[in-house]
Amino acid sequence: MKKLYSNDNVAMVWHVKNMLEQQGIDVLVKNDKLYSIAGEVPITECMPEVWVRNALHYRYAEQLIAEMESSEQEMAPAWQCNSCGEQVEGSFGVCWNCQGNIDSEGETTL
Ligand SMILES: [Zn+2]
């Protein structure tokens, strides 16, 4: 068994577990029920973790998680306004500060 992933957000840990199981990877979640004693042990020792039972699946599982994380970022990539330098959330196409358009960034692909 090999530890693959950990996150203090137990919902993310279960999300990863379900996603990997759908891909046929046998995984195990640890520490997801330790919240009641979270104040008594160091947080790093009670973070929910996803373990891969078969080490041969590790690289593939790691790849799937990376893909999952990058696709989540693609949904809402923050961008910096070229006119005023403000950081704008990806869900906005226009700067909240100066109404500058996302396309006014010089490096926009054509
Ligand atoms: Zn702006």
PDB file of C-alpha atoms and ligand atoms in Angstrom:
ATOM      1  CA  MET A   1       0.000   0.000   0.000  1.00  0.00           C
ATOM      2  CA  LYS A   2       1.141   3.476  -0.781  1.00  0.00           C
ATOM      3  CA  LYS A   3      -0.125   6.841   0.340  1.00  0.00           C
ATOM      4  CA  LEU A   4      -1.306   8.772  -2.670  1.00  0.00           C
ATOM      5  CA  TYR A   5      -3.187  11.861  -1.602  1.00  0.00           C
ATOM      6  CA  SER A   6      -4.139  13.821   1.449  1.00  0.00           C
ATOM      7  CA  ASN A   7      -6.294  16.851   1.991  1.00  0.00           C
ATOM      8  CA  ASP A   8      -7.785  18.385   5.095  1.00  0.00           C
ATOM      9  CA  ASN A   9     -11.036  18.584   3.183  1.00  0.00           C
ATOM     10  CA  VAL A  10     -12.579  15.157   3.668  1.00  0.00           C
ATOM     11  CA  ALA A  11     -15.030  15.775   0.824  1.00  0.00           C
ATOM     12  CA  MET A  12     -12.104  16.131  -1.601  1.00  0.00           C
ATOM     13  CA  VAL A  13     -10.577  12.932  -0.289  1.00  0.00           C
ATOM     14  CA  TRP A  14     -13.803  11.041  -0.920  1.00  0.00           C
ATOM     15  CA  HIS A  15     -14.113  12.686  -4.312  1.00  0.00           C
ATOM     16  CA  VAL A  16     -10.642  11.416  -5.228  1.00  0.00           C
ATOM     17  CA  LYS A  17     -11.461   7.966  -3.890  1.00  0.00           C
ATOM     18  CA  ASN A  18     -14.667   7.727  -5.946  1.00  0.00           C
ATOM     19  CA  MET A  19     -12.960   9.022  -9.061  1.00  0.00           C
ATOM     20  CA  LEU A  20     -10.150   6.451  -8.756  1.00  0.00           C
ATOM     21  CA  GLU A  21     -12.548   3.613  -8.058  1.00  0.00           C
ATOM     22  CA  GLN A  22     -14.456   4.498 -11.195  1.00  0.00           C
ATOM     23  CA  GLN A  23     -11.160   3.991 -13.038  1.00  0.00           C
ATOM     24  CA  GLY A  24     -10.817   0.546 -11.497  1.00  0.00           C
ATOM     25  CA  ILE A  25      -8.159   1.459  -8.972  1.00  0.00           C
ATOM     26  CA  ASP A  26      -8.477  -0.138  -5.564  1.00  0.00           C
ATOM     27  CA  VAL A  27      -8.041   2.546  -2.915  1.00  0.00           C
ATOM     28  CA  LEU A  28      -8.522   2.983   0.772  1.00  0.00           C
ATOM     29  CA  VAL A  29      -9.371   6.109   2.742  1.00  0.00           C
ATOM     30  CA  LYS A  30      -7.680   6.596   6.082  1.00  0.00           C
ATOM     31  CA  ASN A  31      -8.272   9.068   8.874  1.00  0.00           C
ATOM     32  CA  ASP A  32     -11.620  10.235   7.597  1.00  0.00           C
ATOM     33  CA  LYS A  33     -13.258   9.642  10.957  1.00  0.00           C
ATOM     34  CA  LEU A  34     -10.726  11.285  13.225  1.00  0.00           C
ATOM     35  CA  TYR A  35     -12.291  14.691  13.365  1.00  0.00           C
ATOM     36  CA  SER A  36     -13.482  14.175  16.916  1.00  0.00           C
ATOM     37  CA  ILE A  37      -9.897  14.029  18.155  1.00  0.00           C
ATOM     38  CA  ALA A  38      -8.485  16.530  15.698  1.00  0.00           C
ATOM     39  CA  GLY A  39      -7.736  18.977  18.476  1.00  0.00           C
ATOM     40  CA  GLU A  40      -5.614  16.471  20.342  1.00  0.00           C
ATOM     41  CA  VAL A  41      -3.221  15.257  17.676  1.00  0.00           C
ATOM     42  CA  PRO A  42      -1.134  17.220  15.184  1.00  0.00           C
ATOM     43  CA  ILE A  43      -3.261  18.055  12.167  1.00  0.00           C
ATOM     44  CA  THR A  44      -0.821  16.400   9.793  1.00  0.00           C
ATOM     45  CA  GLU A  45      -1.382  13.109  11.585  1.00  0.00           C
ATOM     46  CA  CYS A  46      -5.123  13.166  11.202  1.00  0.00           C
ATOM     47  CA  MET A  47      -5.524  14.472   7.682  1.00  0.00           C
ATOM     48  CA  PRO A  48      -7.767  12.230   5.625  1.00  0.00           C
ATOM     49  CA  GLU A  49      -5.628  10.230   3.209  1.00  0.00           C
ATOM     50  CA  VAL A  50      -6.138   8.144   0.107  1.00  0.00           C
ATOM     51  CA  TRP A  51      -3.973   5.042  -0.159  1.00  0.00           C
ATOM     52  CA  VAL A  52      -3.522   2.868  -3.214  1.00  0.00           C
ATOM     53  CA  ARG A  53      -3.659  -0.831  -2.375  1.00  0.00           C
ATOM     54  CA  ASN A  54      -1.689  -1.917  -5.404  1.00  0.00           C
ATOM     55  CA  ALA A  55       1.550   0.038  -5.800  1.00  0.00           C
ATOM     56  CA  LEU A  56       1.461  -0.677  -9.538  1.00  0.00           C
ATOM     57  CA  HIS A  57      -1.527   1.634  -9.791  1.00  0.00           C
ATOM     58  CA  TYR A  58       0.245   4.470  -8.071  1.00  0.00           C
ATOM     59  CA  ARG A  59       1.603   6.328 -11.081  1.00  0.00           C
ATOM     60  CA  TYR A  60      -1.657   6.077 -12.955  1.00  0.00           C
ATOM     61  CA  ALA A  61      -3.644   7.229  -9.929  1.00  0.00           C
ATOM     62  CA  GLU A  62      -1.285  10.143  -9.462  1.00  0.00           C
ATOM     63  CA  GLN A  63      -1.833  11.129 -13.085  1.00  0.00           C
ATOM     64  CA  LEU A  64      -5.606  10.978 -12.712  1.00  0.00           C
ATOM     65  CA  ILE A  65      -5.456  13.262  -9.696  1.00  0.00           C
ATOM     66  CA  ALA A  66      -3.227  15.725 -11.534  1.00  0.00           C
ATOM     67  CA  GLU A  67      -5.675  15.743 -14.436  1.00  0.00           C
ATOM     68  CA  MET A  68      -8.574  16.245 -12.074  1.00  0.00           C
ATOM     69  CA  GLU A  69      -6.861  19.151 -10.374  1.00  0.00           C
ATOM     70  CA  SER A  70      -5.855  20.830 -13.619  1.00  0.00           C
ATOM     71  CA  SER A  71      -9.335  20.481 -15.104  1.00  0.00           C
ATOM     72  CA  GLU A  72     -10.734  22.157 -12.008  1.00  0.00           C
ATOM     73  CA  GLN A  73      -8.354  25.037 -12.513  1.00  0.00           C
ATOM     74  CA  GLU A  74      -9.345  25.329 -16.152  1.00  0.00           C
ATOM     75  CA  MET A  75     -12.894  25.961 -15.102  1.00  0.00           C
ATOM     76  CA  ALA A  76     -11.906  29.155 -13.312  1.00  0.00           C
ATOM     77  CA  PRO A  77      -8.380  30.342 -14.013  1.00  0.00           C
ATOM     78  CA  ALA A  78      -7.763  33.653 -12.294  1.00  0.00           C
ATOM     79  CA  TRP A  79      -6.251  36.296 -14.554  1.00  0.00           C
ATOM     80  CA  GLN A  80      -4.511  39.557 -14.005  1.00  0.00           C
ATOM     81  CA  CYS A  81      -5.943  42.691 -15.551  1.00  0.00           C
ATOM     82  CA  ASN A  82      -3.489  44.241 -17.976  1.00  0.00           C
ATOM     83  CA  SER A  83      -4.762  47.773 -17.425  1.00  0.00           C
ATOM     84  CA  CYS A  84      -4.894  48.031 -13.647  1.00  0.00           C
ATOM     85  CA  GLY A  85      -3.104  44.890 -12.455  1.00  0.00           C
ATOM     86  CA  GLU A  86      -5.975  43.595 -10.360  1.00  0.00           C
ATOM     87  CA  GLN A  87      -6.408  39.849  -9.893  1.00  0.00           C
ATOM     88  CA  VAL A  88      -9.745  38.850 -11.410  1.00  0.00           C
ATOM     89  CA  GLU A  89     -11.561  35.587 -10.785  1.00  0.00           C
ATOM     90  CA  GLY A  90     -11.786  33.276 -13.767  1.00  0.00           C
ATOM     91  CA  SER A  91     -15.548  33.332 -13.811  1.00  0.00           C
ATOM     92  CA  PHE A  92     -15.414  37.003 -14.813  1.00  0.00           C
ATOM     93  CA  GLY A  93     -14.449  37.946 -18.355  1.00  0.00           C
ATOM     94  CA  VAL A  94     -14.189  41.622 -17.456  1.00  0.00           C
ATOM     95  CA  CYS A  95     -12.122  43.313 -14.752  1.00  0.00           C
ATOM     96  CA  TRP A  96     -14.298  44.206 -11.767  1.00  0.00           C
ATOM     97  CA  ASN A  97     -12.106  47.218 -11.092  1.00  0.00           C
ATOM     98  CA  CYS A  98     -11.659  49.003 -14.419  1.00  0.00           C
ATOM     99  CA  GLN A  99     -13.929  46.964 -16.746  1.00  0.00           C
ATOM    100  CA  GLY A 100     -10.879  46.022 -18.783  1.00  0.00           C
ATOM    101  CA  ASN A 101     -11.504  42.961 -20.933  1.00  0.00           C
ATOM    102  CA  ILE A 102      -9.643  39.673 -20.420  1.00  0.00           C
ATOM    103  CA  ASP A 103      -8.572  39.892 -24.062  1.00  0.00           C
ATOM    104  CA  SER A 104      -6.621  43.066 -23.429  1.00  0.00           C
ATOM    105  CA  GLU A 105      -3.866  40.847 -22.039  1.00  0.00           C
ATOM    106  CA  GLY A 106      -0.976  40.987 -24.474  1.00  0.00           C
ATOM    107  CA  GLU A 107      -0.317  37.259 -24.539  1.00  0.00           C
ATOM    108  CA  THR A 108      -3.776  36.133 -25.567  1.00  0.00           C
ATOM    109  CA  THR A 109      -3.567  33.360 -28.138  1.00  0.00           C
ATOM    110  CA  LEU A 110      -4.935  34.117 -31.563  1.00  0.00           C
TER     111      LEU A 110
HETATM  112 ZN    ZN B   1      -8.592  46.279 -14.389  1.00  0.00          ZN
END
